[in-house]
Amino acid sequence: MKPIVLQLGPLHPIVEKGLAERYTRLHLGEAKDPEAFLAENAARIDAVVSSSRNGVNAALLDSLPNLKMVSHFGVGYDNVDAEHARSKGVVVSNTPDVLTDCVADLAIALMIDVARGLTAGDRYVRRGDWAAKGPMPLLAKVSGKRLGIVGLGRIGQAIAKRAEGFGMPIRYHNRKPVAGSPYGYEASLESLARNSDFLMVATSGGGATKGLVSRAVLEALGPKGFVINIARGSVIDEPAILEFLQQKKIAGAALDVFVDEPRVPEAFFALENVVLAPHIASATVETRAAMANLVLENLAQFFATGNAVTPV
Ligand code: 8YV
């Protein structure tokens, strides 16, 4: 008998195809009455595939008595209650490594964009301002400036490597120093912010990092400092950063992630000192295919051996 896998919402076509070919696929997102559908099928579901759009909370875990595994599409799994899953003996996997390069590439792109005004300049040209008003105001140099990385994990390190190419001195803040890291450690995020021109947020989301980039941290970064966030919206105090941008108490921000995606507070739209991206750091054809394949490999290896390829 094929294992029964529950799909919560729309997924990458490679995942959908793989699920349909190899498993009995149940699609909660397509059920007319999702509650009734769940009640009817709960007892036979072996695995769930989740994504940033559709997570797995404790209630869902508790409602699936036969569940053995959650294969999550994405490296960040803050919307999967992994602790509760562990307590129930449910294995959770994610998709690390395969997206690191793309996320780091976009982080650097956002940093350069907000400092040099790429998308702002694009708007300037399209609006006809160049011809009407003359050159854009001068903006900020990137090369040689100080980069502070919040969260020196796989993605943080890939960003650091790229930033070395720009001659940027690099320091970082983590819960603990990273053994063997060539970069300077700051035990306090405020002191990292005080010593940075660009504060790069690359830590995981979830309760432990909620609001980590606080008012006090933004204050420490100061009016010449920039924030880049490719992690999770929840890591930054969003109302605070909006206010700091409006009042020019920081120089700018480039945000790929928001607290309540896909809804972005409209007050950001009026600001020229913020770059807004629709959560695209891993969104390339190549990387999303690699993530999709890893979601399937995790399921396949789990059902074959009891262990996932990349458990969390
Ligand atoms: C999303 C991401 O998963 O991997 C992550 O943690 O944030 C992204 O890659 C993406 O939106 C796909 O759901």
mmCIF file of C-alpha atoms and ligand atoms in Angstrom:
data_model
loop_
_atom_site.group_PDB
_atom_site.id
_atom_site.type_symbol
_atom_site.label_atom_id
_atom_site.label_comp_id
_atom_site.label_asym_id
_atom_site.label_seq_id
_atom_site.Cartn_x
_atom_site.Cartn_y
_atom_site.Cartn_z
ATOM 1 C CA MET A 1 0.000 0.000 0.000
ATOM 2 C CA LYS A 2 1.231 3.460 -0.883
ATOM 3 C CA PRO A 3 1.690 5.848 2.053
ATOM 4 C CA ILE A 4 -0.968 8.534 2.332
ATOM 5 C CA VAL A 5 0.329 12.089 2.118
ATOM 6 C CA LEU A 6 -1.683 15.194 2.907
ATOM 7 C CA GLN A 7 -1.028 18.316 0.889
ATOM 8 C CA LEU A 8 -2.272 21.432 2.694
ATOM 9 C CA GLY A 9 -2.282 23.963 -0.148
ATOM 10 C CA PRO A 10 -0.740 24.712 -3.547
ATOM 11 C CA LEU A 11 2.805 23.385 -3.957
ATOM 12 C CA HIS A 12 5.561 23.505 -6.585
ATOM 13 C CA PRO A 13 4.488 21.402 -9.607
ATOM 14 C CA ILE A 14 7.416 19.009 -9.098
ATOM 15 C CA VAL A 15 6.150 18.243 -5.588
ATOM 16 C CA GLU A 16 2.552 17.878 -6.745
ATOM 17 C CA LYS A 17 3.597 15.517 -9.536
ATOM 18 C CA GLY A 18 5.842 13.467 -7.253
ATOM 19 C CA LEU A 19 3.146 13.155 -4.621
ATOM 20 C CA ALA A 20 0.563 12.075 -7.175
ATOM 21 C CA GLU A 21 2.906 9.474 -8.721
ATOM 22 C CA ARG A 22 4.359 7.929 -5.600
ATOM 23 C CA TYR A 23 1.713 8.281 -2.914
ATOM 24 C CA THR A 24 -1.956 8.455 -2.267
ATOM 25 C CA ARG A 25 -2.237 12.222 -2.308
ATOM 26 C CA LEU A 26 -4.942 13.991 -0.347
ATOM 27 C CA HIS A 27 -5.333 17.701 -1.071
ATOM 28 C CA LEU A 28 -6.850 19.610 1.807
ATOM 29 C CA GLY A 29 -6.724 22.870 -0.151
ATOM 30 C CA GLU A 30 -9.032 21.436 -2.801
ATOM 31 C CA ALA A 31 -11.562 19.937 -0.385
ATOM 32 C CA LYS A 32 -14.996 21.580 -0.495
ATOM 33 C CA ASP A 33 -15.386 21.188 3.252
ATOM 34 C CA PRO A 34 -11.837 20.986 4.676
ATOM 35 C CA GLU A 35 -13.026 20.160 8.199
ATOM 36 C CA ALA A 36 -15.174 17.269 7.082
ATOM 37 C CA PHE A 37 -12.400 16.110 4.728
ATOM 38 C CA LEU A 38 -9.899 16.076 7.581
ATOM 39 C CA ALA A 39 -12.266 14.325 9.967
ATOM 40 C CA GLU A 40 -12.942 11.665 7.364
ATOM 41 C CA ASN A 41 -9.288 11.040 6.444
ATOM 42 C CA ALA A 42 -7.338 11.970 9.591
ATOM 43 C CA ALA A 43 -6.773 8.425 10.813
ATOM 44 C CA ARG A 44 -5.009 7.262 7.633
ATOM 45 C CA ILE A 45 -2.644 10.146 6.945
ATOM 46 C CA ASP A 46 1.040 9.141 7.165
ATOM 47 C CA ALA A 47 2.727 12.405 6.208
ATOM 48 C CA VAL A 48 1.993 16.083 5.586
ATOM 49 C CA VAL A 49 3.710 18.432 3.149
ATOM 50 C CA SER A 50 3.732 22.012 4.411
ATOM 51 C CA SER A 51 5.071 25.311 3.105
ATOM 52 C CA SER A 52 5.405 28.926 4.173
ATOM 53 C CA ARG A 53 1.781 29.388 3.079
ATOM 54 C CA ASN A 54 0.372 26.456 5.023
ATOM 55 C CA GLY A 55 2.024 25.408 8.246
ATOM 56 C CA VAL A 56 1.337 22.649 10.743
ATOM 57 C CA ASN A 57 0.231 23.731 14.197
ATOM 58 C CA ALA A 58 -0.212 21.635 17.330
ATOM 59 C CA ALA A 59 -3.947 21.212 16.722
ATOM 60 C CA LEU A 60 -3.363 19.734 13.267
ATOM 61 C CA LEU A 61 -0.650 17.434 14.647
ATOM 62 C CA ASP A 62 -3.034 16.275 17.381
ATOM 63 C CA SER A 63 -5.795 15.620 14.874
ATOM 64 C CA LEU A 64 -3.702 13.136 12.834
ATOM 65 C CA PRO A 65 -3.207 10.027 14.990
ATOM 66 C CA ASN A 66 -1.213 8.073 12.400
ATOM 67 C CA LEU A 67 1.092 10.935 11.327
ATOM 68 C CA LYS A 68 4.780 10.052 11.145
ATOM 69 C CA MET A 69 6.347 12.843 9.149
ATOM 70 C CA VAL A 70 6.093 16.485 8.042
ATOM 71 C CA SER A 71 8.108 17.365 4.933
ATOM 72 C CA HIS A 72 8.338 21.146 4.835
ATOM 73 C CA PHE A 73 9.031 23.153 1.659
ATOM 74 C CA GLY A 74 11.452 25.864 2.823
ATOM 75 C CA VAL A 75 14.408 26.183 5.151
ATOM 76 C CA GLY A 76 12.475 28.273 7.690
ATOM 77 C CA TYR A 77 9.846 26.210 9.464
ATOM 78 C CA ASP A 78 8.556 28.718 12.006
ATOM 79 C CA ASN A 79 4.979 27.861 11.028
ATOM 80 C CA VAL A 80 5.502 24.186 11.876
ATOM 81 C CA ASP A 81 5.286 23.323 15.560
ATOM 82 C CA ALA A 82 8.431 21.203 15.442
ATOM 83 C CA GLU A 83 8.684 20.884 19.196
ATOM 84 C CA HIS A 84 5.185 19.456 19.469
ATOM 85 C CA ALA A 85 5.934 17.164 16.539
ATOM 86 C CA ARG A 86 9.061 15.892 18.288
ATOM 87 C CA SER A 87 7.116 15.216 21.473
ATOM 88 C CA LYS A 88 4.798 13.022 19.436
ATOM 89 C CA GLY A 89 7.615 11.237 17.613
ATOM 90 C CA VAL A 90 6.748 12.942 14.298
ATOM 91 C CA VAL A 91 9.813 13.649 12.137
ATOM 92 C CA VAL A 92 10.009 17.117 10.547
ATOM 93 C CA SER A 93 12.285 17.883 7.592
ATOM 94 C CA ASN A 94 13.041 21.158 5.803
ATOM 95 C CA THR A 95 15.020 22.211 2.697
ATOM 96 C CA PRO A 96 18.345 23.718 3.810
ATOM 97 C CA ASP A 97 21.484 24.260 1.666
ATOM 98 C CA VAL A 98 19.815 24.108 -1.748
ATOM 99 C CA LEU A 99 18.520 27.679 -1.385
ATOM 100 C CA THR A 100 21.508 29.228 0.385
ATOM 101 C CA ASP A 101 23.141 30.721 -2.725
ATOM 102 C CA CYS A 102 19.970 32.320 -4.064
ATOM 103 C CA VAL A 103 19.016 33.798 -0.709
ATOM 104 C CA ALA A 104 22.519 35.199 -0.215
ATOM 105 C CA ASP A 105 22.545 36.587 -3.769
ATOM 106 C CA LEU A 106 19.284 38.414 -3.147
ATOM 107 C CA ALA A 107 20.483 39.713 0.222
ATOM 108 C CA ILE A 108 23.434 41.382 -1.501
ATOM 109 C CA ALA A 109 21.180 42.677 -4.285
ATOM 110 C CA LEU A 110 18.826 44.234 -1.726
ATOM 111 C CA MET A 111 21.741 45.793 0.143
ATOM 112 C CA ILE A 112 23.073 47.413 -3.014
ATOM 113 C CA ASP A 113 19.591 48.422 -4.113
ATOM 114 C CA VAL A 114 18.681 50.266 -0.929
ATOM 115 C CA ALA A 115 22.076 51.968 -0.692
ATOM 116 C CA ARG A 116 22.407 52.934 -4.339
ATOM 117 C CA GLY A 117 18.770 53.472 -5.263
ATOM 118 C CA LEU A 118 18.351 50.912 -8.052
ATOM 119 C CA THR A 119 14.600 50.441 -7.820
ATOM 120 C CA ALA A 120 14.143 54.040 -6.674
ATOM 121 C CA GLY A 121 16.170 55.087 -9.723
ATOM 122 C CA ASP A 122 14.041 52.898 -11.962
ATOM 123 C CA ARG A 123 10.950 54.690 -10.667
ATOM 124 C CA TYR A 124 12.725 58.022 -11.123
ATOM 125 C CA VAL A 125 13.364 57.310 -14.803
ATOM 126 C CA ARG A 126 9.897 55.895 -15.483
ATOM 127 C CA ARG A 127 8.181 58.878 -13.833
ATOM 128 C CA GLY A 128 10.121 61.200 -16.115
ATOM 129 C CA ASP A 129 11.831 62.793 -13.118
ATOM 130 C CA TRP A 130 15.298 62.474 -14.622
ATOM 131 C CA ALA A 131 14.400 64.742 -17.538
ATOM 132 C CA ALA A 132 12.180 67.001 -15.416
ATOM 133 C CA LYS A 133 14.229 67.354 -12.242
ATOM 134 C CA GLY A 134 17.794 66.390 -13.187
ATOM 135 C CA PRO A 135 20.039 63.784 -11.589
ATOM 136 C CA MET A 136 18.951 61.744 -8.570
ATOM 137 C CA PRO A 137 20.317 62.796 -5.197
ATOM 138 C CA LEU A 138 23.627 61.158 -4.268
ATOM 139 C CA LEU A 139 23.277 58.001 -2.222
ATOM 140 C CA ALA A 140 25.478 55.725 -0.080
ATOM 141 C CA LYS A 141 28.606 53.732 -1.031
ATOM 142 C CA VAL A 142 28.563 50.012 -0.218
ATOM 143 C CA SER A 143 32.132 48.736 -0.751
ATOM 144 C CA GLY A 144 34.248 48.970 2.377
ATOM 145 C CA LYS A 145 31.313 49.705 4.682
ATOM 146 C CA ARG A 146 30.707 47.712 7.865
ATOM 147 C CA LEU A 147 28.326 44.760 7.621
ATOM 148 C CA GLY A 148 26.623 43.383 10.724
ATOM 149 C CA ILE A 149 24.998 39.989 10.297
ATOM 150 C CA VAL A 150 22.217 38.914 12.635
ATOM 151 C CA GLY A 151 22.398 35.117 12.600
ATOM 152 C CA LEU A 152 25.583 33.592 11.175
ATOM 153 C CA GLY A 153 24.076 30.315 9.987
ATOM 154 C CA ARG A 154 24.454 28.803 6.537
ATOM 155 C CA ILE A 155 22.776 31.760 4.836
ATOM 156 C CA GLY A 156 24.518 34.364 7.002
ATOM 157 C CA GLN A 157 27.884 32.830 6.137
ATOM 158 C CA ALA A 158 27.093 32.796 2.421
ATOM 159 C CA ILE A 159 26.197 36.485 2.635
ATOM 160 C CA ALA A 160 29.441 37.171 4.509
ATOM 161 C CA LYS A 161 31.476 35.418 1.810
ATOM 162 C CA ARG A 162 29.918 37.580 -0.868
ATOM 163 C CA ALA A 163 30.360 40.742 1.210
ATOM 164 C CA GLU A 164 34.077 39.974 1.579
ATOM 165 C CA GLY A 165 34.273 40.582 -2.152
ATOM 166 C CA PHE A 166 33.094 44.117 -1.486
ATOM 167 C CA GLY A 167 35.834 44.654 1.085
ATOM 168 C CA MET A 168 33.302 44.953 3.896
ATOM 169 C CA PRO A 169 34.490 44.407 7.461
ATOM 170 C CA ILE A 170 32.075 41.847 8.928
ATOM 171 C CA ARG A 171 30.818 41.307 12.457
ATOM 172 C CA TYR A 172 27.908 39.200 13.643
ATOM 173 C CA HIS A 173 25.506 38.513 16.461
ATOM 174 C CA ASN A 174 24.339 35.016 17.375
ATOM 175 C CA ARG A 175 23.213 33.379 20.564
ATOM 176 C CA LYS A 176 26.720 31.919 20.740
ATOM 177 C CA PRO A 177 29.947 32.623 18.838
ATOM 178 C CA VAL A 178 30.402 30.382 15.792
ATOM 179 C CA ALA A 179 33.485 28.202 16.308
ATOM 180 C CA GLY A 180 36.230 28.966 13.808
ATOM 181 C CA SER A 181 34.461 31.970 12.294
ATOM 182 C CA PRO A 182 36.824 34.633 10.939
ATOM 183 C CA TYR A 183 34.287 37.369 11.769
ATOM 184 C CA GLY A 184 34.038 39.410 14.949
ATOM 185 C CA TYR A 185 31.359 38.372 17.440
ATOM 186 C CA GLU A 186 29.070 40.825 19.206
ATOM 187 C CA ALA A 187 27.279 39.374 22.232
ATOM 188 C CA SER A 188 24.732 42.192 22.078
ATOM 189 C CA LEU A 189 22.664 43.013 19.015
ATOM 190 C CA GLU A 190 22.598 46.669 20.008
ATOM 191 C CA SER A 191 26.363 46.855 19.957
ATOM 192 C CA LEU A 192 26.418 45.069 16.570
ATOM 193 C CA ALA A 193 23.973 47.685 15.251
ATOM 194 C CA ARG A 194 26.053 50.521 16.706
ATOM 195 C CA ASN A 195 29.094 49.149 14.837
ATOM 196 C CA SER A 196 27.364 48.506 11.495
ATOM 197 C CA ASP A 197 26.472 50.507 8.417
ATOM 198 C CA PHE A 198 24.333 47.641 7.102
ATOM 199 C CA LEU A 199 22.448 45.363 9.454
ATOM 200 C CA MET A 200 21.648 42.107 7.665
ATOM 201 C CA VAL A 201 18.935 39.991 9.244
ATOM 202 C CA ALA A 202 19.541 36.311 8.439
ATOM 203 C CA THR A 203 18.369 34.503 11.558
ATOM 204 C CA SER A 204 15.504 32.043 11.841
ATOM 205 C CA GLY A 205 11.989 33.188 12.660
ATOM 206 C CA GLY A 206 9.736 31.974 15.437
ATOM 207 C CA GLY A 207 9.188 32.851 19.066
ATOM 208 C CA ALA A 208 12.858 33.006 20.038
ATOM 209 C CA THR A 209 13.650 35.833 17.602
ATOM 210 C CA LYS A 210 10.343 37.729 17.602
ATOM 211 C CA GLY A 211 10.984 41.476 17.665
ATOM 212 C CA LEU A 212 14.747 40.937 18.030
ATOM 213 C CA VAL A 213 15.442 43.975 15.849
ATOM 214 C CA SER A 214 13.742 46.310 18.265
ATOM 215 C CA ARG A 215 13.385 50.049 18.612
ATOM 216 C CA ALA A 216 16.584 50.074 20.697
ATOM 217 C CA VAL A 217 18.501 48.216 17.980
ATOM 218 C CA LEU A 218 17.273 50.621 15.277
ATOM 219 C CA GLU A 219 18.205 53.519 17.539
ATOM 220 C CA ALA A 220 21.718 52.054 17.865
ATOM 221 C CA LEU A 221 22.009 51.638 14.074
ATOM 222 C CA GLY A 222 21.243 55.311 13.648
ATOM 223 C CA PRO A 223 20.353 57.683 10.796
ATOM 224 C CA LYS A 224 23.130 56.483 8.455
ATOM 225 C CA GLY A 225 22.356 52.797 8.913
ATOM 226 C CA PHE A 226 20.455 50.413 6.655
ATOM 227 C CA VAL A 227 18.519 47.242 7.499
ATOM 228 C CA ILE A 228 18.157 44.302 5.121
ATOM 229 C CA ASN A 229 15.801 41.463 6.010
ATOM 230 C CA ILE A 230 15.724 38.148 4.130
ATOM 231 C CA ALA A 231 14.751 36.137 7.232
ATOM 232 C CA ARG A 232 11.239 36.544 8.607
ATOM 233 C CA GLY A 233 9.137 39.665 9.104
ATOM 234 C CA SER A 234 8.607 38.722 12.737
ATOM 235 C CA VAL A 235 12.298 39.247 13.562
ATOM 236 C CA ILE A 236 11.890 43.021 13.187
ATOM 237 C CA ASP A 237 9.496 45.225 15.160
ATOM 238 C CA GLU A 238 7.605 46.208 11.993
ATOM 239 C CA PRO A 239 5.718 49.264 13.330
ATOM 240 C CA ALA A 240 9.017 50.525 14.751
ATOM 241 C CA ILE A 241 10.978 50.185 11.495
ATOM 242 C CA LEU A 242 8.142 51.895 9.612
ATOM 243 C CA GLU A 243 8.292 54.806 12.015
ATOM 244 C CA PHE A 244 12.118 54.969 11.842
ATOM 245 C CA LEU A 245 11.946 55.063 8.032
ATOM 246 C CA GLN A 246 9.223 57.722 8.026
ATOM 247 C CA GLN A 247 11.184 59.901 10.423
ATOM 248 C CA LYS A 248 14.519 59.137 8.688
ATOM 249 C CA LYS A 249 15.912 57.819 11.969
ATOM 250 C CA ILE A 250 17.540 55.093 9.868
ATOM 251 C CA ALA A 251 18.764 55.663 6.313
ATOM 252 C CA GLY A 252 16.792 52.893 4.669
ATOM 253 C CA ALA A 253 15.612 49.313 4.636
ATOM 254 C CA ALA A 254 15.284 46.511 2.110
ATOM 255 C CA LEU A 255 12.652 44.000 3.130
ATOM 256 C CA ASP A 256 11.889 40.673 1.464
ATOM 257 C CA VAL A 257 9.705 39.452 4.321
ATOM 258 C CA PHE A 258 6.839 40.887 6.358
ATOM 259 C CA VAL A 259 4.841 40.066 9.457
ATOM 260 C CA ASP A 260 1.540 39.313 7.703
ATOM 261 C CA GLU A 261 2.468 38.201 4.165
ATOM 262 C CA PRO A 262 1.272 38.814 1.533
ATOM 263 C CA ARG A 263 -0.180 41.894 3.211
ATOM 264 C CA VAL A 264 2.368 44.713 3.532
ATOM 265 C CA PRO A 265 1.447 47.792 5.586
ATOM 266 C CA GLU A 266 0.513 50.405 2.982
ATOM 267 C CA ALA A 267 2.388 53.139 4.799
ATOM 268 C CA PHE A 268 5.601 51.586 3.405
ATOM 269 C CA PHE A 269 4.425 52.281 -0.164
ATOM 270 C CA ALA A 270 4.790 56.035 0.245
ATOM 271 C CA LEU A 271 8.459 55.818 1.272
ATOM 272 C CA GLU A 272 11.402 56.165 -1.112
ATOM 273 C CA ASN A 273 13.931 54.881 1.438
ATOM 274 C CA VAL A 274 12.580 51.350 1.503
ATOM 275 C CA VAL A 275 12.915 48.535 -1.030
ATOM 276 C CA LEU A 276 9.979 46.122 -0.860
ATOM 277 C CA ALA A 277 10.262 42.612 -2.272
ATOM 278 C CA PRO A 278 7.513 39.955 -2.272
ATOM 279 C CA HIS A 279 9.429 37.174 -0.431
ATOM 280 C CA ILE A 280 11.518 36.164 -3.437
ATOM 281 C CA ALA A 281 14.903 35.282 -1.940
ATOM 282 C CA SER A 282 14.634 31.614 -2.951
ATOM 283 C CA ALA A 283 12.380 32.261 -5.928
ATOM 284 C CA THR A 284 14.409 31.071 -8.896
ATOM 285 C CA VAL A 285 13.486 28.252 -11.250
ATOM 286 C CA GLU A 286 16.628 26.339 -10.291
ATOM 287 C CA THR A 287 16.383 26.719 -6.533
ATOM 288 C CA ARG A 288 12.661 26.080 -6.251
ATOM 289 C CA ALA A 289 13.123 22.879 -8.298
ATOM 290 C CA ALA A 290 15.924 21.805 -5.957
ATOM 291 C CA MET A 291 13.734 22.554 -2.932
ATOM 292 C CA ALA A 292 10.866 20.589 -4.469
ATOM 293 C CA ASN A 293 13.098 17.595 -5.134
ATOM 294 C CA LEU A 294 14.414 17.699 -1.569
ATOM 295 C CA VAL A 295 10.843 17.704 -0.203
ATOM 296 C CA LEU A 296 10.225 14.502 -2.198
ATOM 297 C CA GLU A 297 13.585 12.954 -1.236
ATOM 298 C CA ASN A 298 12.829 13.563 2.424
ATOM 299 C CA LEU A 299 9.515 11.726 2.091
ATOM 300 C CA ALA A 300 11.010 8.875 0.063
ATOM 301 C CA GLN A 301 13.951 8.319 2.381
ATOM 302 C CA PHE A 302 11.717 8.554 5.443
ATOM 303 C CA PHE A 303 9.324 5.917 4.141
ATOM 304 C CA ALA A 304 12.244 3.700 3.067
ATOM 305 C CA THR A 305 14.425 3.997 6.177
ATOM 306 C CA GLY A 306 12.584 5.890 8.904
ATOM 307 C CA ASN A 307 15.019 8.812 8.613
ATOM 308 C CA ALA A 308 14.676 12.004 6.587
ATOM 309 C CA VAL A 309 17.566 13.396 4.485
ATOM 310 C CA THR A 310 17.413 16.813 6.145
ATOM 311 C CA PRO A 311 15.527 16.533 9.430
ATOM 312 C CA VAL A 312 15.299 19.711 11.491
HETATM 313 C C1 8YV B 1 9.834 30.016 1.292
HETATM 314 C C2 8YV B 1 11.576 30.683 2.695
HETATM 315 O O1 8YV B 1 9.842 28.738 1.772
HETATM 316 O O2 8YV B 1 12.808 28.692 2.724
HETATM 317 C C3 8YV B 1 12.297 29.591 3.370
HETATM 318 O O3 8YV B 1 12.358 29.640 4.602
HETATM 319 O O4 8YV B 1 11.261 31.651 3.270
HETATM 320 C C4 8YV B 1 11.218 30.555 1.282
HETATM 321 O O5 8YV B 1 12.110 29.807 0.560
HETATM 322 C C5 8YV B 1 9.182 30.115 -0.005
HETATM 323 O O6 8YV B 1 8.265 31.132 0.130
HETATM 324 C C6 8YV B 1 8.491 28.878 -0.459
HETATM 325 O O7 8YV B 1 7.342 28.593 0.277
#
